Short mmCIF file of C-alpha atoms and ligand atoms in Angstrom, two decimals:
data_model
loop_
_atom_site.label_atom_id
_atom_site.label_comp_id
_atom_site.label_asym_id
_atom_site.label_seq_id
_atom_site.Cartn_x
_atom_site.Cartn_y
_atom_site.Cartn_z
CA MET A 1 29.81 21.04 23.03
CA HIS A 2 29.43 17.90 20.82
CA ASP A 3 28.69 14.33 22.61
CA LEU A 4 31.05 13.04 19.99
CA VAL A 5 33.66 13.96 17.71
CA LEU A 6 35.74 12.32 15.07
CA VAL A 7 39.10 13.50 14.09
CA GLY A 8 41.57 12.98 11.26
CA GLY A 9 39.38 10.81 8.95
CA ARG A 10 38.92 10.73 5.70
CA VAL A 11 35.10 12.03 5.08
CA VAL A 12 33.22 10.73 1.88
CA ASP A 13 29.88 12.35 1.78
CA PRO A 14 28.82 11.31 -2.27
CA GLU A 15 25.85 13.75 -2.35
CA THR A 16 28.34 16.67 -2.09
CA GLY A 17 31.61 15.27 -3.37
CA LEU A 18 33.00 16.07 -0.24
CA ASP A 19 36.10 13.58 -0.11
CA ALA A 20 38.88 15.29 2.51
CA VAL A 21 40.25 14.83 5.98
CA ARG A 22 37.53 16.81 8.20
CA ALA A 23 36.56 16.15 12.00
CA VAL A 24 33.23 15.26 12.57
CA GLY A 25 30.70 16.46 15.31
CA ILE A 26 27.58 13.98 16.53
CA THR A 27 24.96 15.50 19.26
CA GLY A 28 21.87 13.39 20.14
CA GLY A 29 22.06 11.13 17.32
CA THR A 30 22.11 14.15 14.50
CA VAL A 31 25.79 14.96 13.32
CA THR A 32 26.18 18.61 14.17
CA ALA A 33 29.60 19.36 12.35
CA VAL A 34 31.84 18.57 9.66
CA ASP A 35 34.89 20.85 10.12
CA GLU A 36 38.42 21.53 9.44
CA GLN A 37 38.97 22.42 12.85
CA ALA A 38 37.94 19.75 15.15
CA PRO A 39 35.24 21.34 17.44
CA PRO A 40 34.87 20.61 21.43
CA GLY A 41 33.58 16.82 22.14
CA ARG A 42 32.72 15.28 25.18
CA GLN A 43 34.62 12.41 23.32
CA VAL A 44 37.07 12.29 20.83
CA TRP A 45 38.14 9.69 19.21
CA ASP A 46 40.87 9.96 16.65
CA VAL A 47 40.17 7.75 13.14
CA THR A 48 43.28 9.32 11.55
CA GLY A 49 43.97 7.36 8.38
CA GLN A 50 39.97 5.44 8.36
CA VAL A 51 37.49 6.86 5.75
CA VAL A 52 34.03 8.00 7.41
CA THR A 53 31.19 7.89 5.72
CA ALA A 54 27.29 7.63 5.70
CA GLY A 55 26.30 3.61 7.27
CA PHE A 56 24.77 1.41 4.76
CA VAL A 57 21.22 1.72 3.74
CA ASP A 58 20.45 -2.29 2.81
CA LEU A 59 17.25 -2.46 0.96
CA HIS A 60 16.85 -6.35 0.56
CA SER A 61 17.22 -8.05 4.48
CA HIS A 62 16.05 -11.17 5.20
CA ALA A 63 18.25 -11.62 8.42
CA GLN A 64 16.08 -9.43 10.87
CA SER A 65 16.99 -11.35 14.01
CA LEU A 66 19.55 -9.97 16.44
CA THR A 67 22.41 -12.06 15.17
CA GLY A 68 21.53 -11.67 11.78
CA LEU A 69 21.79 -7.79 12.22
CA ARG A 70 24.79 -7.63 14.22
CA LEU A 71 26.49 -9.57 11.01
CA GLN A 72 24.99 -6.98 9.25
CA ALA A 73 26.14 -4.08 11.59
CA MET A 74 29.96 -5.75 11.03
CA ASP A 75 29.53 -5.34 7.19
CA GLY A 76 28.65 -1.18 7.62
CA VAL A 77 25.28 -1.99 7.42
CA THR A 78 23.07 0.31 9.50
CA THR A 79 19.83 0.48 8.11
CA ALA A 80 18.62 -3.10 7.00
CA LEU A 81 15.27 -2.85 5.22
CA GLU A 82 12.83 -6.03 4.20
CA LEU A 83 11.39 -4.89 1.13
CA GLU A 84 11.22 -7.83 -1.39
CA ALA A 85 9.67 -10.03 0.92
CA GLY A 86 7.74 -7.71 3.69
CA ALA A 87 5.68 -8.22 6.33
CA LEU A 88 1.74 -8.63 7.28
CA PRO A 89 0.58 -7.50 9.10
CA VAL A 90 3.06 -4.33 9.08
CA ALA A 91 1.55 -2.47 12.32
CA ALA A 92 2.58 -5.96 13.82
CA ALA A 93 6.39 -6.75 12.69
CA CYS A 94 6.92 -2.39 13.63
CA ALA A 95 5.67 -3.26 17.30
CA ARG A 96 7.57 -6.34 17.63
CA ALA A 97 10.85 -4.67 16.52
CA GLU A 98 10.04 -1.55 18.76
CA ALA A 99 9.60 -3.94 21.66
CA GLU A 100 12.62 -5.98 21.42
CA GLY A 101 14.99 -3.22 20.14
CA ARG A 102 17.30 -3.43 17.29
CA PRO A 103 21.09 -2.86 16.57
CA VAL A 104 20.12 -0.99 13.46
CA ASN A 105 17.26 0.95 11.76
CA VAL A 106 14.59 -1.26 10.18
CA GLY A 107 11.47 -1.00 8.03
CA PHE A 108 9.15 -3.31 6.22
CA SER A 109 7.32 -3.39 2.84
CA ALA A 110 3.85 -5.00 2.71
CA ALA A 111 4.06 -8.63 1.69
CA TRP A 112 2.20 -9.80 -1.21
CA THR A 113 2.85 -13.11 -0.80
CA ASP A 114 1.50 -12.93 2.70
CA ALA A 115 -1.27 -11.38 1.59
CA ARG A 116 -2.45 -14.36 -1.33
CA MET A 117 -1.29 -16.92 0.99
CA HIS A 118 -3.79 -15.38 3.45
CA VAL A 119 -6.50 -15.14 0.66
CA LEU A 120 -6.09 -17.94 -1.54
CA ASP A 121 -5.41 -20.51 0.94
CA GLY A 122 -6.58 -19.40 4.08
CA VAL A 123 -2.68 -19.23 5.85
CA PRO A 124 -3.65 -17.36 9.24
CA LEU A 125 -1.26 -13.87 9.51
CA PRO A 126 1.10 -13.66 11.94
CA GLY A 127 0.01 -11.21 14.76
CA ASP A 128 3.87 -11.69 16.28
CA GLY A 129 5.39 -9.41 13.52
CA ASP A 130 7.44 -13.14 13.29
CA LEU A 131 9.89 -12.32 10.13
CA SER A 132 11.30 -15.37 10.25
CA LEU A 133 10.40 -16.23 6.81
CA ASP A 134 8.47 -19.15 8.77
CA LEU A 135 5.48 -18.49 6.89
CA PHE A 136 6.61 -18.01 3.39
CA GLY A 137 8.50 -21.39 3.64
CA ARG A 138 6.15 -23.01 5.60
CA PHE A 139 2.93 -22.79 3.10
CA GLN A 140 5.39 -22.77 0.16
CA ASN A 141 3.48 -26.15 -1.24
CA GLY A 142 -0.12 -24.32 -0.36
CA PRO A 143 -2.56 -25.04 -3.18
CA ARG A 144 -3.91 -22.04 -4.75
CA TRP A 145 -1.27 -18.88 -3.45
CA ARG A 146 1.04 -19.50 -6.27
CA GLY A 147 -1.62 -19.45 -9.19
CA PRO A 148 -4.07 -17.06 -10.93
CA ALA A 149 -7.18 -15.38 -8.88
CA THR A 150 -10.54 -14.11 -9.19
CA ASP A 151 -11.15 -10.40 -9.49
CA ALA A 152 -12.47 -10.37 -6.30
CA GLU A 153 -9.78 -12.28 -4.49
CA VAL A 154 -7.41 -9.79 -5.94
CA ASP A 155 -9.46 -6.54 -4.47
CA ARG A 156 -9.41 -8.58 -1.09
CA ILE A 157 -4.98 -9.16 -1.76
CA LEU A 158 -4.64 -5.49 -2.50
CA GLY A 159 -6.95 -4.45 0.40
CA LEU A 160 -4.68 -6.04 2.59
CA LEU A 161 -1.57 -4.04 0.67
CA ASP A 162 -3.33 -0.87 0.87
CA ASP A 163 -3.91 -1.37 4.69
CA ALA A 164 -0.72 -2.49 5.22
CA LEU A 165 0.47 1.29 3.76
CA ASP A 166 -1.67 2.85 6.25
CA GLU A 167 0.25 0.83 8.93
CA GLY A 168 3.74 2.04 7.90
CA ALA A 169 4.78 0.17 5.06
CA LEU A 170 7.49 1.33 3.09
CA GLY A 171 6.54 0.08 -0.33
CA ILE A 172 5.01 -3.03 -1.97
CA GLY A 173 7.31 -6.26 -1.62
CA CYS A 174 6.63 -8.58 -4.54
CA LEU A 175 8.04 -12.00 -5.11
CA VAL A 176 5.99 -13.15 -8.30
CA GLY A 177 8.83 -15.25 -9.40
CA TYR A 178 7.65 -17.63 -6.59
CA ALA A 179 3.98 -17.09 -7.96
CA PRO A 180 4.64 -17.43 -11.42
CA ASP A 181 1.30 -18.42 -12.80
CA SER A 182 -0.59 -15.43 -10.65
CA GLY A 183 -2.13 -13.29 -13.38
CA ARG A 184 -0.45 -10.30 -15.36
CA ALA A 185 -3.44 -8.30 -14.91
CA GLU A 186 -3.20 -8.63 -10.61
CA TYR A 187 0.43 -7.37 -11.33
CA PHE A 188 -0.62 -4.24 -13.40
CA ARG A 189 -2.86 -3.57 -10.69
CA LEU A 190 -0.79 -3.99 -7.70
CA ALA A 191 1.87 -1.02 -9.91
CA GLY A 192 -1.62 0.84 -9.87
CA LEU A 193 -1.88 0.44 -6.55
CA ALA A 194 1.97 1.67 -5.78
CA ALA A 195 1.54 4.77 -8.33
CA ARG A 196 -2.02 6.15 -6.60
CA ARG A 197 -0.37 5.35 -3.19
CA GLY A 198 3.40 7.18 -4.08
CA VAL A 199 5.24 4.26 -3.09
CA PRO A 200 7.33 1.68 -4.61
CA THR A 201 7.53 -1.95 -5.44
CA PHE A 202 9.98 -4.47 -4.97
CA THR A 203 10.10 -7.35 -6.99
CA HIS A 204 11.56 -10.51 -7.30
CA THR A 205 11.06 -10.96 -11.20
CA ARG A 206 8.34 -13.42 -12.84
CA TYR A 207 11.29 -15.65 -14.34
CA ILE A 208 14.88 -16.58 -14.10
CA SER A 209 16.02 -18.55 -17.18
CA THR A 210 17.28 -18.21 -20.72
CA GLU A 211 15.16 -20.35 -22.13
CA GLU A 212 11.76 -18.87 -24.04
CA PRO A 213 9.31 -18.66 -23.22
CA GLY A 214 9.46 -17.39 -19.57
CA THR A 215 12.98 -15.74 -19.71
CA SER A 216 14.59 -13.32 -17.75
CA LEU A 217 14.34 -10.28 -20.01
CA GLU A 218 10.60 -11.63 -20.23
CA GLY A 219 10.46 -10.76 -16.53
CA ALA A 220 12.63 -7.65 -16.23
CA LEU A 221 9.90 -6.54 -18.89
CA GLU A 222 7.12 -7.21 -17.20
CA VAL A 223 8.70 -4.92 -14.48
CA ILE A 224 9.52 -2.14 -16.88
CA ALA A 225 6.15 -2.08 -18.56
CA ALA A 226 4.14 -1.81 -14.88
CA ALA A 227 6.44 1.29 -14.39
CA ALA A 228 5.44 2.45 -17.64
CA GLY A 229 1.68 1.77 -17.77
CA THR A 230 1.02 3.17 -14.35
CA GLY A 231 3.64 5.45 -13.51
CA ALA A 232 4.64 3.42 -10.33
CA HIS A 233 8.23 3.61 -9.31
CA MET A 234 9.17 -0.47 -9.79
CA HIS A 235 12.45 -1.49 -8.23
CA MET A 236 13.87 -4.78 -9.54
CA CYS A 237 15.69 -6.88 -6.80
CA HIS A 238 18.86 -8.56 -6.96
CA VAL A 239 19.47 -8.31 -11.16
CA ASN A 240 22.65 -9.91 -10.38
CA SER A 241 20.46 -13.39 -10.15
CA THR A 242 17.68 -13.08 -11.66
CA SER A 243 19.33 -11.98 -15.04
CA ASN A 244 20.87 -14.74 -14.53
CA ARG A 245 22.76 -14.99 -17.98
CA MET A 246 20.70 -12.12 -19.89
CA VAL A 247 21.85 -9.49 -17.66
CA ASP A 248 23.25 -7.61 -21.06
CA GLU A 249 19.46 -7.52 -22.21
CA VAL A 250 18.32 -6.88 -18.71
CA ALA A 251 21.05 -4.17 -18.22
CA GLY A 252 20.01 -2.50 -21.72
CA ALA A 253 16.65 -2.64 -21.37
CA VAL A 254 16.49 -0.99 -17.83
CA GLU A 255 19.15 1.69 -19.41
CA THR A 256 16.99 2.86 -22.15
CA ALA A 257 13.42 2.75 -20.16
CA ARG A 258 15.07 5.08 -17.49
CA ARG A 259 16.33 7.05 -20.32
CA GLU A 260 13.29 7.56 -21.89
CA GLY A 261 11.63 8.53 -18.21
CA VAL A 262 10.32 4.88 -17.09
CA ARG A 263 10.61 4.67 -13.19
CA VAL A 264 12.63 1.33 -12.72
CA SER A 265 15.66 1.17 -10.51
CA THR A 266 17.56 -2.39 -9.63
CA GLU A 267 20.31 -3.72 -7.12
CA ALA A 268 22.44 -6.26 -6.81
CA TYR A 269 24.79 -8.17 -4.70
CA PRO A 270 28.30 -9.55 -5.23
CA TYR A 271 27.87 -13.38 -5.29
CA GLY A 272 27.22 -16.37 -8.44
CA ALA A 273 25.19 -18.36 -6.15
CA GLY A 274 21.70 -17.22 -5.22
CA SER A 275 19.78 -18.53 -1.71
CA THR A 276 15.98 -19.40 -1.07
CA VAL A 277 13.76 -22.43 -0.28
CA VAL A 278 14.05 -24.91 -1.37
CA GLY A 279 10.12 -25.65 -2.37
CA ALA A 280 10.57 -22.57 -4.59
CA SER A 281 9.11 -23.64 -7.88
CA PHE A 282 12.01 -22.23 -10.02
CA LEU A 283 13.84 -25.20 -8.44
CA ALA A 284 11.60 -27.75 -9.57
CA PRO A 285 12.96 -30.79 -11.00
CA GLY A 286 11.35 -30.53 -14.06
CA ALA A 287 12.47 -26.39 -14.41
CA LEU A 288 16.65 -26.64 -13.32
CA HIS A 289 17.27 -26.99 -17.30
CA ARG A 290 15.69 -23.78 -17.54
CA MET A 291 18.62 -22.23 -15.16
CA ARG A 292 21.52 -24.53 -17.03
CA LEU A 293 21.46 -26.38 -13.68
CA THR A 294 21.41 -29.75 -12.15
CA PRO A 295 20.02 -31.11 -8.42
CA SER A 296 23.97 -31.02 -7.27
CA SER A 297 23.51 -27.61 -8.32
CA ILE A 298 22.00 -26.89 -5.36
CA THR A 299 23.67 -26.83 -1.49
CA TRP A 300 21.16 -28.29 1.43
CA LEU A 301 21.78 -25.76 4.26
CA ALA A 302 21.02 -28.21 6.92
CA THR A 303 23.64 -30.67 6.16
CA GLY A 304 25.88 -28.06 4.07
CA GLU A 305 25.86 -31.24 1.42
CA ARG A 306 24.95 -30.83 -2.64
CA ILE A 307 21.67 -32.63 -3.10
CA ALA A 308 22.42 -35.86 -4.68
CA ASP A 309 19.69 -36.52 -7.33
CA GLU A 310 16.12 -35.43 -8.52
CA ALA A 311 14.86 -37.81 -5.86
CA GLN A 312 16.26 -36.07 -3.21
CA LEU A 313 15.29 -32.87 -4.33
CA THR A 314 11.60 -33.90 -5.00
CA HIS A 315 11.56 -35.22 -1.34
CA LEU A 316 13.21 -31.90 0.32
CA ARG A 317 10.81 -30.01 -1.67
CA ALA A 318 7.29 -32.19 -0.29
CA THR A 319 8.81 -32.67 3.39
CA ASP A 320 10.29 -29.38 3.88
CA PRO A 321 9.39 -26.89 1.49
CA GLY A 322 10.48 -23.88 3.42
CA GLY A 323 14.02 -25.29 4.21
CA LEU A 324 17.08 -22.69 2.99
CA VAL A 325 19.43 -23.98 -0.15
CA VAL A 326 22.16 -22.12 -1.54
CA VAL A 327 21.83 -22.31 -5.38
CA HIS A 328 25.25 -22.35 -7.55
CA MET A 329 23.74 -20.35 -10.53
CA LEU A 330 27.24 -18.14 -12.04
CA ASP A 331 30.48 -20.54 -11.14
CA GLU A 332 32.48 -18.06 -9.60
CA ASP A 333 35.82 -19.66 -10.49
CA ASP A 334 34.87 -19.13 -14.19
CA ALA A 335 36.06 -16.08 -15.95
CA GLY A 336 32.79 -15.73 -18.60
CA ASP A 337 30.32 -15.97 -15.53
CA LEU A 338 32.31 -13.58 -13.03
CA ALA A 339 32.50 -11.41 -16.01
CA LEU A 340 28.73 -12.09 -16.07
CA LEU A 341 28.23 -10.76 -12.17
CA GLU A 342 30.36 -7.69 -12.80
CA ARG A 343 28.05 -6.66 -15.45
CA SER A 344 25.43 -6.19 -13.03
CA PHE A 345 27.31 -3.65 -11.38
CA ALA A 346 28.18 -1.97 -14.35
CA LEU A 347 24.76 -1.02 -15.17
CA PRO A 348 24.45 2.65 -13.96
CA ASP A 349 22.44 3.29 -10.71
CA THR A 350 22.31 0.08 -9.24
CA ALA A 351 22.05 -0.17 -5.87
CA VAL A 352 24.65 -2.47 -3.61
CA ALA A 353 21.99 -4.54 -1.54
CA THR A 354 22.40 -8.02 0.14
CA ASP A 355 19.39 -10.11 0.05
CA ALA A 356 21.21 -11.31 3.25
CA MET A 357 19.15 -13.98 4.77
CA PRO A 358 18.30 -15.93 8.18
CA LEU A 359 20.73 -18.02 9.86
CA VAL A 360 20.46 -22.05 9.58
CA GLY A 361 21.56 -24.39 12.05
CA PRO A 362 22.82 -27.94 12.22
CA GLY A 363 19.57 -30.03 10.76
CA GLY A 364 17.78 -26.84 9.72
CA ALA A 365 17.40 -25.74 13.13
CA ALA A 366 16.68 -22.09 13.66
CA VAL A 367 19.70 -20.54 15.17
CA PRO A 368 18.64 -18.73 18.54
CA ASP A 369 20.01 -15.20 19.02
CA ALA A 370 23.74 -14.90 20.01
CA TRP A 371 26.80 -13.02 19.47
CA PRO A 372 28.82 -14.42 18.32
CA PRO A 373 26.90 -16.44 16.14
CA PRO A 374 28.09 -20.53 16.88
CA ALA A 375 29.91 -21.62 14.64
CA SER A 376 27.71 -24.23 13.44
CA ALA A 377 25.00 -21.45 11.90
CA THR A 378 25.36 -21.05 8.47
CA SER A 379 23.84 -18.99 5.66
CA HIS A 380 24.57 -17.64 1.94
CA PRO A 381 27.95 -15.61 2.25
CA ARG A 382 26.25 -12.37 1.06
CA THR A 383 23.90 -12.38 4.82
CA ALA A 384 27.60 -11.36 6.60
CA GLY A 385 29.83 -10.09 3.62
CA SER A 386 28.17 -8.35 0.55
CA TYR A 387 29.68 -4.48 1.82
CA GLY A 388 32.74 -5.89 2.41
CA ARG A 389 33.49 -7.91 -0.73
CA VAL A 390 32.20 -4.82 -2.86
CA LEU A 391 35.01 -2.68 -1.27
CA ARG A 392 37.75 -5.80 -1.37
CA TRP A 393 36.35 -7.08 -4.71
CA LEU A 394 34.82 -4.29 -7.20
CA VAL A 395 36.65 -1.17 -5.85
CA ARG A 396 40.00 -2.45 -4.57
CA GLU A 397 41.15 -5.72 -6.53
CA ARG A 398 39.07 -4.89 -9.85
CA GLY A 399 38.91 -0.89 -10.15
CA LEU A 400 35.13 -1.55 -11.47
CA LEU A 401 33.50 1.20 -8.86
CA THR A 402 35.61 4.01 -7.81
CA LEU A 403 35.07 4.02 -3.80
CA THR A 404 32.97 7.12 -3.67
CA GLU A 405 30.96 5.90 -6.45
CA ALA A 406 30.74 2.05 -4.09
CA LEU A 407 29.67 4.15 -0.96
CA ARG A 408 27.13 6.09 -3.22
CA ARG A 409 25.08 2.96 -4.32
CA SER A 410 25.07 1.11 -0.68
CA SER A 411 24.17 4.41 1.08
CA LEU A 412 23.06 7.51 -0.82
CA LEU A 413 21.63 6.12 -3.61
CA PRO A 414 18.97 3.33 -1.73
CA ALA A 415 17.82 6.12 0.50
CA GLN A 416 16.94 8.29 -2.22
CA LEU A 417 14.69 5.32 -3.83
CA LEU A 418 12.78 6.10 -0.76
CA GLU A 419 12.71 9.71 -0.35
CA GLU A 420 9.71 10.44 -2.13
CA SER A 421 7.57 8.45 -0.06
CA VAL A 422 9.79 8.61 2.98
CA PRO A 423 10.67 12.00 3.34
CA ALA A 424 12.91 11.45 6.60
CA MET A 425 15.32 9.02 3.92
CA ARG A 426 16.49 12.35 3.22
CA ARG A 427 18.61 12.73 6.48
CA LYS A 428 20.48 9.44 5.70
CA GLY A 429 23.19 8.31 3.18
CA ARG A 430 25.00 11.49 4.02
CA VAL A 431 27.46 13.02 6.15
CA GLN A 432 26.09 16.65 6.27
CA VAL A 433 24.82 19.14 9.01
CA GLY A 434 21.66 17.76 9.91
CA ALA A 435 21.97 14.31 9.04
CA ASP A 436 20.71 11.21 11.36
CA ALA A 437 24.40 10.19 12.94
CA ASP A 438 24.63 6.72 11.35
CA LEU A 439 28.41 6.49 10.33
CA VAL A 440 30.93 4.14 9.61
CA VAL A 441 34.38 4.06 10.08
CA PHE A 442 36.15 1.68 8.39
CA ASP A 443 40.22 1.08 6.41
CA PRO A 444 39.89 1.52 2.67
CA ASP A 445 42.68 -0.49 2.39
CA THR A 446 42.38 -3.62 4.60
CA VAL A 447 38.53 -3.65 5.07
CA THR A 448 37.26 -7.38 3.83
CA ASP A 449 34.78 -9.92 3.31
CA ARG A 450 35.53 -12.97 5.10
CA ALA A 451 32.22 -14.65 4.71
CA THR A 452 32.50 -17.72 2.52
CA TYR A 453 29.76 -20.70 1.15
CA SER A 454 31.17 -23.24 4.17
CA ALA A 455 31.70 -20.67 7.00
CA LEU A 456 29.83 -17.21 8.08
CA VAL A 457 32.39 -15.02 9.64
CA PRO A 458 31.81 -11.44 9.55
CA THR A 459 33.53 -8.66 7.76
CA SER A 460 36.18 -7.60 9.22
CA GLY A 461 37.63 -3.77 8.54
CA PHE A 462 34.77 -1.57 9.65
CA ARG A 463 36.12 -0.41 12.84
CA HIS A 464 33.26 1.70 14.13
CA VAL A 465 29.67 1.85 13.11
CA LEU A 466 27.35 4.35 14.88
CA VAL A 467 23.62 4.03 14.35
CA ALA A 468 21.85 7.56 15.40
CA GLY A 469 25.23 8.05 17.63
CA THR A 470 25.50 5.21 19.41
CA PRO A 471 27.86 2.61 18.32
CA VAL A 472 27.00 -0.88 17.42
CA VAL A 473 30.59 -1.69 16.67
CA ARG A 474 33.16 -0.36 18.72
CA ASP A 475 36.53 -1.11 17.40
CA GLY A 476 35.70 -3.75 15.34
CA ALA A 477 33.78 -5.94 17.72
CA VAL A 478 29.91 -5.56 18.16
CA VAL A 479 28.87 -3.77 21.43
CA GLU A 480 26.35 -6.22 22.96
CA GLY A 481 23.03 -4.78 24.32
CA ALA A 482 23.35 -1.47 21.94
CA LEU A 483 19.97 -1.34 20.43
CA PRO A 484 19.64 2.41 18.82
CA GLY A 485 18.10 1.27 16.09
CA LYS A 486 14.75 3.16 15.18
CA VAL A 487 11.73 1.48 12.81
CA VAL A 488 11.84 3.43 9.45
CA ARG A 489 8.06 4.12 8.32
CA ARG A 490 6.29 5.53 5.27
CA GLY A 491 5.61 9.10 5.42
CA ASP A 492 8.63 9.90 8.43
CA ARG A 493 9.73 12.93 8.12
ZN1 LIG B 501 14.37 -12.66 -4.47
#
């Protein structure tokens, strides 16, 4: 007798290639049957006409509030990992998530930027596990953290990251693109630490530009070289945005490096615009031309308005460096730009990862946790719509990815990227007996993103989303109060 049996659904399991109508039994948070004949269950849900597959494992989520994670659950996410920016101390972030409860599984990398801010600028590390990007935003203009460090300081920075790995960090998050004048030797030593500890790193590459020196290609080659030179698994975050207009060059280098056995992996999200803090070094007025942008390419989320001119950009960077912006880098209405964006996904084995962002209220205020989120809350649409958009746009409309391949890149592939250091990830990304019952049930013909640059609307089409067998989305609606998410830690079995 199973706790719950899903009957009549089209089960897609990218690892075994199964794509057939099967009944799926779930007991105590685990998949306990995948059969042609429906086994007996205490509850039986008819999901005829729907796809049943593994829940999505997002490698890149800064949307760690309850509301943010619920928006992600509506988009099919059952595990939302903060691996690019990370956390420090990691024990505090894990403890907070466990004390408060989370709708989906979460986990954190060790935050290199936080370690640098602490060692170089004396920024106190938050003991409360705050993950709002507050620290990153508030101390963005700190005097030294974006520049070079002495050998002794690098020792301390890496020591903090080493400690965080002992606390369960899933790897090292490295926003080197926000500290472009930090040392190359430091980055290489960081990769060496990752290799020694057997964990991946997650890099926002050093440069976004087509202009020499400091091109997007140069930034990507640094990651590839660190992998080749240390043996570490180096993961490149959002190749769609940091590759900018050099995606072909970056993709070619990544493909060849992989063929040569270099451990480099990639992820992308399906939007032409990026989102970050306005104080980011690459948004300095004097640097915008490097991305062929102007101040009016940037939307200030606190007001929803485009930044008027250089004077306003300079003012905002000085007074509110952590304020969030949307940066319109590629024009989604331009066929050439859209083709560039698609080529990030044409690169084989690029995982789908969202880069989901914290929500912003009117005037830049924090958004209190509530469901549904207030209509005034804004964010980059990737926060709410990335997976629905891949399934609608790249699978259904463009045929660039098959359904199975899109699902593989959203669940199995990201789980596999973490399996060496987190054996428990072998139970995620699969619909197989013994796998975690992190499952999504959706209509492949109608599932669609609805979030836009002006309205943060949840994805529709995910009928049920189960985390450890517990519905967090049921009949297309968030189940309030359902907090079955667990913290994923390095070494979990
Ligand atoms: Zn980034």
